[in-house]
Amino acid sequence: MLIPNLTLATIQRHATSKSYDRGCHYWRAGAVAAITQRRQTLQAEVEGNEPNPYRVMVEFDDGGITAATCTCQYSFEGWCKHIVATLLACLQQPEMVEQRPSLPQLLDQLDWVQTQRLIQNLVADNPELIESVDLYVTRLAQPPTTSAPQSAPQRKTNIDPAPFKRRAKEVVRGAVRDWEYGREDDDIAAEIGPLIDNALAFVAQGDVANAMVALQGITEGCAENWDDIDDYIGLTPTDVGLDLDAAWTEVLLSADLTADEISTWQEQLEAWQDQLDSFAMSLEALRQGWDYPPLLQVFAGNLTERGAWAGEAPTWADEFSQIRLKILAQQERYEDYLRLAEAESQTQPYLTMLAQLGRTDEVMAIAPQQITTLTEAKAIAETLRSQNQLPQALQIALQGLRCDGANPYLAHEFATWTSDLATGL
């Protein structure tokens, strides 16, 4: 089966006129050297300006193309000329496409001795694969568990906070120098953001201790130099403080802190708040933790209009809930995730998680009443498509395109996605 209902119009929609014209020229010149199909994946070699051909990969489902990539350096809008040439060859010369077995089909032809020899040969050629084999075999030997997944192995050494602190200082001082020379742009949040992402990467690896070290360095670097910004009223980049507050909320909720540690971090956050005025959410995270009675009531299935709050919810309640949901997803606590998302009226996360869990009927029963924005519909439709629920994905997409107030560019982009899916079906 080739790509369902592939047409010239589909290719043209995803390429600029320049890329399309060049792709046509490449195809007519015979630059597409080979195309191999393995079930729902196409791989092609296309001659270009380099000695070795570029490699194109196209993935599709019953609704059409889902992804198209190339090893060339093209970084502009739409598909590159090599992808265009490949798809034109598929459309105009389907006999070029060599049908080959998929990986499951290949492995089904081997007995256990042949499979063992294959793995041994692969590891001999790529020694690093032994770690993946070791991990897989180790997991098979462990009894199934319903507890949270084990985190990655902890680092043997602690990181140095000094580089994080120095970089944060440089960013703040650089912004002040720019303002002194008359520049009005505010790039502090954009430059501090990658530093914060680096700190949070330790959390994803299960290394909360080093995440705290890195984040503390960043926060101190900002706080110690924040007074320099006081002369530039109106340009104060409060987004930096808010970003740090959100990061500390995630780190503190991911940590297993003692009562003394909670007290120590509370004092530290309050000191930073006096300088940056932005740590209300992380202080609340310290206060609540995961034993907050209203939260435990939600996890028990007792949902009220107040959600997971004892009193009136603060203005940042949605972001706070989304951070909790992120952590619950990482811990694979899916029922707790769904209850919190429902209690806090987090429509998109709730329906998306249902779709990821394969509970499509529930999604389709709830979505028509709860989806109110194109952004929500887009996330849910894409998740349904990834689960091969194509008619349902199309239905949600069409509902989303009827929502008012969407960004015109996003609406156009999603309309193209929906059109391709409808054509494929």
Short mmCIF file of C-alpha atoms in Angstrom, two decimals:
data_model
loop_
_atom_site.label_atom_id
_atom_site.label_comp_id
_atom_site.label_asym_id
_atom_site.label_seq_id
_atom_site.Cartn_x
_atom_site.Cartn_y
_atom_site.Cartn_z
CA MET A 1 0.00 0.00 0.00
CA LEU A 2 1.44 3.37 -1.05
CA ILE A 3 0.52 6.64 0.68
CA PRO A 4 -3.30 6.84 0.67
CA ASN A 5 -4.74 9.33 -1.81
CA LEU A 6 -1.47 11.19 -2.34
CA THR A 7 -2.07 14.01 -4.82
CA LEU A 8 -0.16 16.88 -6.39
CA ALA A 9 -2.32 19.22 -4.35
CA THR A 10 -1.14 17.57 -1.14
CA ILE A 11 2.51 18.02 -2.11
CA GLN A 12 1.96 21.63 -3.19
CA ARG A 13 0.21 22.49 0.07
CA HIS A 14 3.28 21.46 2.07
CA ALA A 15 5.99 23.08 -0.06
CA THR A 16 6.79 26.60 -1.15
CA SER A 17 6.51 27.28 -4.88
CA LYS A 18 10.31 27.40 -5.07
CA SER A 19 10.78 24.05 -3.30
CA TYR A 20 8.05 22.48 -5.40
CA ASP A 21 9.59 23.68 -8.70
CA ARG A 22 13.05 22.47 -7.67
CA GLY A 23 11.61 19.16 -6.49
CA CYS A 24 9.94 18.70 -9.90
CA HIS A 25 13.27 19.37 -11.60
CA TYR A 26 15.05 16.85 -9.35
CA TRP A 27 12.44 14.18 -10.02
CA ARG A 28 12.51 14.70 -13.79
CA ALA A 29 16.31 14.61 -13.74
CA GLY A 30 16.25 11.20 -12.04
CA ALA A 31 17.74 12.38 -8.76
CA VAL A 32 15.57 9.97 -6.75
CA ALA A 33 17.89 6.98 -6.72
CA ALA A 34 15.91 4.50 -4.63
CA ILE A 35 12.69 4.26 -2.62
CA THR A 36 11.97 1.50 -0.12
CA GLN A 37 8.68 0.96 1.68
CA ARG A 38 8.35 -0.98 4.92
CA ARG A 39 4.67 -0.95 5.86
CA GLN A 40 3.89 2.70 6.70
CA THR A 41 7.39 4.09 6.27
CA LEU A 42 9.13 5.17 3.08
CA GLN A 43 12.87 5.71 2.83
CA ALA A 44 14.51 7.25 -0.21
CA GLU A 45 17.93 8.34 -1.42
CA VAL A 46 18.00 11.58 -3.41
CA GLU A 47 21.07 12.94 -5.14
CA GLY A 48 21.99 16.52 -4.27
CA ASN A 49 24.96 18.85 -3.96
CA GLU A 50 26.88 16.55 -1.62
CA PRO A 51 28.91 13.48 -2.68
CA ASN A 52 26.54 11.18 -0.78
CA PRO A 53 22.79 11.21 -1.44
CA TYR A 54 20.40 12.75 1.05
CA ARG A 55 18.12 10.38 2.93
CA VAL A 56 14.40 11.12 3.00
CA MET A 57 11.99 9.44 5.41
CA VAL A 58 8.21 9.69 5.06
CA GLU A 59 5.81 8.21 7.61
CA PHE A 60 2.10 7.83 6.95
CA ASP A 61 -1.06 6.18 8.20
CA ASP A 62 -4.44 5.42 6.64
CA GLY A 63 -5.15 9.15 6.67
CA GLY A 64 -2.04 10.18 4.74
CA ILE A 65 1.39 11.57 5.56
CA THR A 66 2.14 12.17 9.26
CA ALA A 67 5.83 13.17 9.03
CA ALA A 68 8.44 13.88 6.37
CA THR A 69 12.12 14.54 7.07
CA CYS A 70 15.35 14.88 5.11
CA THR A 71 19.03 14.90 6.04
CA CYS A 72 19.66 18.09 4.05
CA GLN A 73 20.12 21.46 5.76
CA TYR A 74 16.84 22.99 4.54
CA SER A 75 15.29 24.96 7.43
CA PHE A 76 12.67 27.11 5.76
CA GLU A 77 8.92 26.77 5.41
CA GLY A 78 7.42 23.49 4.28
CA TRP A 79 9.04 20.46 2.68
CA CYS A 80 12.42 20.59 0.98
CA LYS A 81 12.97 19.79 -2.71
CA HIS A 82 14.25 16.29 -1.87
CA ILE A 83 11.01 15.37 -0.08
CA VAL A 84 9.02 16.84 -2.96
CA ALA A 85 11.04 14.82 -5.50
CA THR A 86 10.52 11.63 -3.49
CA LEU A 87 6.77 12.08 -3.25
CA LEU A 88 6.50 12.96 -6.94
CA ALA A 89 8.30 9.72 -7.74
CA CYS A 90 5.86 7.82 -5.51
CA LEU A 91 2.94 9.49 -7.25
CA GLN A 92 4.12 9.35 -10.86
CA GLN A 93 6.34 6.26 -10.79
CA PRO A 94 4.94 3.88 -8.15
CA GLU A 95 6.87 1.04 -9.76
CA MET A 96 10.04 2.64 -8.30
CA VAL A 97 8.93 1.81 -4.79
CA GLU A 98 10.48 -1.44 -3.60
CA GLN A 99 8.30 -3.25 -1.08
CA ARG A 100 10.33 -4.71 1.76
CA PRO A 101 9.30 -6.49 4.98
CA SER A 102 8.88 -4.50 8.18
CA LEU A 103 10.99 -5.27 11.25
CA PRO A 104 8.32 -7.52 12.86
CA GLN A 105 7.95 -9.41 9.59
CA LEU A 106 11.70 -9.91 9.35
CA LEU A 107 12.02 -11.11 12.92
CA ASP A 108 9.13 -13.53 12.49
CA GLN A 109 11.26 -15.43 9.96
CA LEU A 110 13.99 -16.17 12.51
CA ASP A 111 14.12 -18.87 15.17
CA TRP A 112 15.59 -18.10 18.59
CA VAL A 113 19.13 -19.18 17.62
CA GLN A 114 19.12 -16.97 14.52
CA THR A 115 17.70 -14.07 16.53
CA GLN A 116 20.45 -14.49 19.11
CA ARG A 117 23.13 -14.48 16.41
CA LEU A 118 21.59 -11.38 14.84
CA ILE A 119 21.76 -9.51 18.16
CA GLN A 120 25.34 -10.67 18.74
CA ASN A 121 26.36 -9.39 15.31
CA LEU A 122 24.61 -6.06 15.85
CA VAL A 123 26.32 -5.56 19.21
CA ALA A 124 29.68 -6.52 17.69
CA ASP A 125 29.22 -3.76 15.10
CA ASN A 126 27.76 -1.30 17.63
CA PRO A 127 29.17 -2.09 21.11
CA GLU A 128 27.06 0.58 22.81
CA LEU A 129 23.94 -1.50 22.07
CA ILE A 130 24.92 -3.90 24.86
CA GLU A 131 23.56 -1.38 27.38
CA SER A 132 20.15 -1.38 25.71
CA VAL A 133 20.13 -5.19 25.64
CA ASP A 134 21.14 -5.28 29.31
CA LEU A 135 18.37 -2.87 30.29
CA TYR A 136 15.74 -4.79 28.30
CA VAL A 137 16.72 -8.15 29.80
CA THR A 138 16.82 -6.67 33.30
CA ARG A 139 13.31 -5.28 32.93
CA LEU A 140 12.03 -8.66 31.70
CA ALA A 141 13.47 -10.33 34.79
CA GLN A 142 11.68 -7.97 37.16
CA PRO A 143 8.14 -8.80 38.32
CA PRO A 144 5.47 -6.37 37.14
CA THR A 145 4.75 -3.52 39.53
CA THR A 146 2.10 -0.86 39.85
CA SER A 147 4.38 1.59 41.63
CA ALA A 148 5.96 4.62 40.02
CA PRO A 149 8.72 3.87 37.49
CA GLN A 150 12.28 3.82 38.74
CA SER A 151 14.26 6.93 38.05
CA ALA A 152 17.49 7.03 36.11
CA PRO A 153 20.67 6.13 38.01
CA GLN A 154 21.85 9.00 40.19
CA ARG A 155 24.98 10.87 39.27
CA LYS A 156 28.08 10.01 41.29
CA THR A 157 29.09 13.65 41.56
CA ASN A 158 27.34 16.90 42.41
CA ILE A 159 27.31 19.68 39.86
CA ASP A 160 28.90 23.07 40.47
CA PRO A 161 26.35 25.91 40.77
CA ALA A 162 28.95 28.58 39.96
CA PRO A 163 28.66 28.41 36.14
CA PHE A 164 24.86 28.73 36.37
CA LYS A 165 25.19 31.71 38.70
CA ARG A 166 27.81 33.44 36.53
CA ARG A 167 25.74 33.02 33.40
CA ALA A 168 22.63 34.45 35.10
CA LYS A 169 24.65 37.44 36.28
CA GLU A 170 26.00 38.00 32.77
CA VAL A 171 22.49 38.02 31.33
CA VAL A 172 21.18 40.60 33.82
CA ARG A 173 24.25 42.83 33.50
CA GLY A 174 24.16 42.56 29.72
CA ALA A 175 20.53 43.70 29.67
CA VAL A 176 21.36 46.70 31.84
CA ARG A 177 24.25 47.67 29.51
CA ASP A 178 21.95 47.43 26.50
CA TRP A 179 19.37 49.66 28.17
CA GLU A 180 22.06 52.18 29.07
CA TYR A 181 22.89 52.43 25.37
CA GLY A 182 19.25 53.04 24.50
CA ARG A 183 18.12 49.58 23.51
CA GLU A 184 14.55 48.83 24.60
CA ASP A 185 14.33 45.10 23.90
CA ASP A 186 13.91 42.76 26.87
CA ASP A 187 15.83 39.53 26.23
CA ILE A 188 16.41 38.48 29.83
CA ALA A 189 13.63 35.89 30.01
CA ALA A 190 14.64 34.42 26.64
CA GLU A 191 18.26 34.03 27.75
CA ILE A 192 17.53 32.76 31.25
CA GLY A 193 14.99 30.25 29.87
CA PRO A 194 17.58 27.78 28.48
CA LEU A 195 19.41 27.85 31.82
CA ILE A 196 16.20 26.95 33.62
CA ASP A 197 15.56 24.17 31.09
CA ASN A 198 19.02 22.75 31.82
CA ALA A 199 18.21 22.68 35.52
CA LEU A 200 14.84 20.98 34.96
CA ALA A 201 16.53 18.36 32.76
CA PHE A 202 17.99 16.90 35.97
CA VAL A 203 14.44 16.42 37.30
CA ALA A 204 13.53 14.43 34.19
CA GLN A 205 16.53 12.19 34.97
CA GLY A 206 15.34 11.67 38.54
CA ASP A 207 18.16 13.82 39.93
CA VAL A 208 16.24 16.41 41.95
CA ALA A 209 19.23 17.27 44.18
CA ASN A 210 21.33 18.56 41.29
CA ALA A 211 18.30 20.33 39.81
CA MET A 212 18.09 22.29 43.06
CA VAL A 213 21.79 23.13 42.92
CA ALA A 214 21.56 24.44 39.36
CA LEU A 215 18.34 26.35 39.96
CA GLN A 216 19.70 27.90 43.12
CA GLY A 217 22.70 29.19 41.19
CA ILE A 218 20.46 30.73 38.53
CA THR A 219 18.15 32.35 41.08
CA GLU A 220 21.01 33.80 43.13
CA GLY A 221 22.65 35.16 39.97
CA CYS A 222 19.44 37.01 39.10
CA ALA A 223 18.58 38.14 42.63
CA GLU A 224 22.01 39.56 43.46
CA ASN A 225 21.90 41.86 40.43
CA TRP A 226 18.21 42.71 40.34
CA ASP A 227 18.71 46.12 41.97
CA ASP A 228 20.54 47.21 38.81
CA ILE A 229 17.21 47.09 36.98
CA ASP A 230 15.37 49.45 39.35
CA ASP A 231 16.32 52.47 37.20
CA TYR A 232 14.46 50.99 34.25
CA ILE A 233 10.88 51.05 35.51
CA GLY A 234 8.53 49.64 32.89
CA LEU A 235 11.25 47.40 31.48
CA THR A 236 11.53 45.15 34.52
CA PRO A 237 11.27 41.62 33.09
CA THR A 238 8.89 40.08 35.62
CA ASP A 239 8.60 37.02 33.34
CA VAL A 240 11.98 35.87 34.65
CA GLY A 241 10.68 35.75 38.21
CA LEU A 242 7.56 33.91 37.10
CA ASP A 243 9.63 31.38 35.15
CA LEU A 244 11.84 30.79 38.19
CA ASP A 245 8.76 30.43 40.39
CA ALA A 246 7.31 27.76 38.07
CA ALA A 247 10.64 25.93 37.93
CA TRP A 248 11.00 25.90 41.70
CA THR A 249 7.43 24.64 42.00
CA GLU A 250 8.23 21.65 39.78
CA VAL A 251 11.50 20.90 41.56
CA LEU A 252 10.05 21.16 45.07
CA LEU A 253 7.03 19.01 44.21
CA SER A 254 9.42 16.42 42.74
CA ALA A 255 11.58 16.33 45.87
CA ASP A 256 11.15 14.22 48.98
CA LEU A 257 11.87 16.83 51.65
CA THR A 258 12.08 16.52 55.42
CA ALA A 259 10.33 19.00 57.70
CA ASP A 260 13.66 20.78 58.36
CA GLU A 261 14.41 21.00 54.64
CA ILE A 262 10.96 22.46 53.97
CA SER A 263 11.60 25.12 56.61
CA THR A 264 15.01 25.95 55.15
CA TRP A 265 13.69 26.27 51.60
CA GLN A 266 10.79 28.39 52.80
CA GLU A 267 13.20 30.90 54.34
CA GLN A 268 15.28 30.94 51.16
CA LEU A 269 12.27 31.46 48.87
CA GLU A 270 10.95 34.26 51.07
CA ALA A 271 14.33 36.00 50.86
CA TRP A 272 14.31 35.73 47.06
CA GLN A 273 10.71 36.93 46.99
CA ASP A 274 11.76 40.16 48.68
CA GLN A 275 14.12 40.74 45.74
CA LEU A 276 12.21 39.27 42.80
CA ASP A 277 8.62 39.36 44.12
CA SER A 278 7.70 36.16 42.27
CA PHE A 279 7.67 33.05 44.48
CA ALA A 280 4.07 32.72 45.64
CA MET A 281 3.46 29.47 43.73
CA SER A 282 6.61 27.66 44.88
CA LEU A 283 5.95 28.72 48.50
CA GLU A 284 2.46 27.23 48.17
CA ALA A 285 4.00 24.05 46.73
CA LEU A 286 6.17 23.78 49.84
CA ARG A 287 3.14 24.31 52.07
CA GLN A 288 0.88 21.81 50.29
CA GLY A 289 3.23 19.10 49.10
CA TRP A 290 1.28 15.99 48.11
CA ASP A 291 -0.53 15.53 51.44
CA TYR A 292 -2.75 18.60 51.10
CA PRO A 293 -6.22 17.42 52.27
CA PRO A 294 -8.23 18.86 49.33
CA LEU A 295 -5.78 17.22 46.91
CA LEU A 296 -6.11 13.87 48.66
CA GLN A 297 -9.89 14.21 48.43
CA VAL A 298 -9.56 14.68 44.66
CA PHE A 299 -7.34 11.60 44.36
CA ALA A 300 -10.00 9.67 46.29
CA GLY A 301 -12.57 10.67 43.67
CA ASN A 302 -14.39 13.28 45.76
CA LEU A 303 -14.65 16.21 43.35
CA THR A 304 -16.20 19.54 44.33
CA GLU A 305 -16.55 22.96 42.74
CA ARG A 306 -13.44 24.11 44.61
CA GLY A 307 -11.29 21.52 42.87
CA ALA A 308 -8.03 20.90 44.74
CA TRP A 309 -8.23 24.04 46.87
CA ALA A 310 -9.52 24.65 50.38
CA GLY A 311 -10.48 28.23 49.58
CA GLU A 312 -10.59 30.46 46.53
CA ALA A 313 -8.05 29.40 43.91
CA PRO A 314 -5.22 31.89 43.13
CA THR A 315 -4.68 33.42 39.71
CA TRP A 316 -1.88 30.95 38.97
CA ALA A 317 -3.94 27.87 39.89
CA ASP A 318 -4.02 26.56 36.30
CA GLU A 319 -0.24 26.62 35.96
CA PHE A 320 0.13 25.04 39.39
CA SER A 321 -2.22 22.20 38.40
CA GLN A 322 -0.38 21.69 35.09
CA ILE A 323 2.91 21.26 36.96
CA ARG A 324 1.29 18.68 39.23
CA LEU A 325 -0.11 16.89 36.17
CA LYS A 326 3.32 16.81 34.54
CA ILE A 327 4.78 15.10 37.60
CA LEU A 328 1.88 12.63 37.86
CA ALA A 329 2.35 11.67 34.21
CA GLN A 330 6.07 11.09 34.78
CA GLN A 331 5.18 8.83 37.70
CA GLU A 332 2.54 7.00 35.59
CA ARG A 333 -0.17 7.82 38.16
CA TYR A 334 -2.78 8.05 35.44
CA GLU A 335 -5.97 7.79 37.50
CA ASP A 336 -4.73 10.51 39.86
CA TYR A 337 -3.84 12.54 36.77
CA LEU A 338 -7.35 12.22 35.34
CA ARG A 339 -9.06 13.08 38.63
CA LEU A 340 -6.93 16.18 39.17
CA ALA A 341 -7.37 17.31 35.56
CA GLU A 342 -11.14 16.90 35.86
CA ALA A 343 -11.29 18.63 39.24
CA GLU A 344 -9.27 21.60 37.97
CA SER A 345 -11.16 21.85 34.64
CA GLN A 346 -8.02 21.09 32.64
CA THR A 347 -9.94 20.01 29.54
CA GLN A 348 -7.07 19.51 27.13
CA PRO A 349 -4.84 17.47 29.48
CA TYR A 350 -7.83 15.41 30.61
CA LEU A 351 -9.03 14.46 27.12
CA THR A 352 -5.51 14.01 25.79
CA MET A 353 -4.64 11.58 28.57
CA LEU A 354 -7.86 9.63 27.95
CA ALA A 355 -6.85 9.36 24.30
CA GLN A 356 -3.32 8.23 25.19
CA LEU A 357 -4.79 5.54 27.41
CA GLY A 358 -6.94 4.27 24.53
CA ARG A 359 -10.23 5.37 26.12
CA THR A 360 -11.53 6.80 22.85
CA ASP A 361 -15.22 6.29 23.57
CA GLU A 362 -14.94 8.50 26.65
CA VAL A 363 -13.15 11.18 24.64
CA MET A 364 -15.85 11.25 21.98
CA ALA A 365 -18.61 11.35 24.58
CA ILE A 366 -17.12 14.31 26.42
CA ALA A 367 -15.31 16.34 23.74
CA PRO A 368 -18.33 17.88 21.94
CA GLN A 369 -19.43 19.59 25.16
CA GLN A 370 -16.03 20.54 26.56
CA ILE A 371 -13.79 21.59 23.67
CA THR A 372 -13.99 25.37 23.25
CA THR A 373 -10.74 26.31 21.48
CA LEU A 374 -8.87 25.22 18.38
CA THR A 375 -5.74 24.64 20.48
CA GLU A 376 -7.57 22.07 22.60
CA ALA A 377 -9.01 20.36 19.54
CA LYS A 378 -5.62 20.25 17.81
CA ALA A 379 -3.88 18.55 20.74
CA ILE A 380 -6.65 15.97 21.16
CA ALA A 381 -7.02 15.26 17.43
CA GLU A 382 -3.28 14.74 17.05
CA THR A 383 -3.26 12.36 20.01
CA LEU A 384 -6.18 10.38 18.59
CA ARG A 385 -4.41 10.12 15.25
CA SER A 386 -1.27 8.83 16.95
CA GLN A 387 -3.48 6.10 18.42
CA ASN A 388 -4.76 5.29 14.89
CA GLN A 389 -8.24 6.59 15.73
CA LEU A 390 -8.49 8.47 12.43
CA PRO A 391 -12.26 9.09 11.99
CA GLN A 392 -12.46 10.29 15.58
CA ALA A 393 -9.43 12.56 15.04
CA LEU A 394 -11.12 14.08 12.00
CA GLN A 395 -14.35 14.67 13.93
CA ILE A 396 -12.50 16.51 16.71
CA ALA A 397 -10.47 18.50 14.17
CA LEU A 398 -13.62 19.68 12.38
CA GLN A 399 -15.10 20.75 15.69
CA GLY A 400 -11.95 22.71 16.48
CA LEU A 401 -12.04 24.55 13.15
CA ARG A 402 -15.50 25.86 14.05
CA CYS A 403 -14.18 27.54 17.21
CA ASP A 404 -13.89 31.31 17.13
CA GLY A 405 -10.90 33.42 18.08
CA ALA A 406 -8.12 31.15 16.83
CA ASN A 407 -4.80 32.51 15.62
CA PRO A 408 -5.15 32.77 11.81
CA TYR A 409 -1.79 31.10 11.11
CA LEU A 410 -2.57 28.22 13.49
CA ALA A 411 -6.05 27.87 11.99
CA HIS A 412 -4.64 27.72 8.45
CA GLU A 413 -1.97 25.21 9.43
CA PHE A 414 -4.49 22.99 11.22
CA ALA A 415 -6.98 23.29 8.36
CA THR A 416 -4.29 21.89 6.05
CA TRP A 417 -3.66 19.03 8.50
CA THR A 418 -7.38 18.32 8.65
CA SER A 419 -7.76 18.50 4.88
CA ASP A 420 -4.94 16.01 4.38
CA LEU A 421 -6.50 13.64 6.90
CA ALA A 422 -9.94 13.94 5.27
CA THR A 423 -8.46 13.30 1.84
CA GLY A 424 -6.60 10.26 3.11
CA LEU A 425 -9.78 8.85 4.60
#
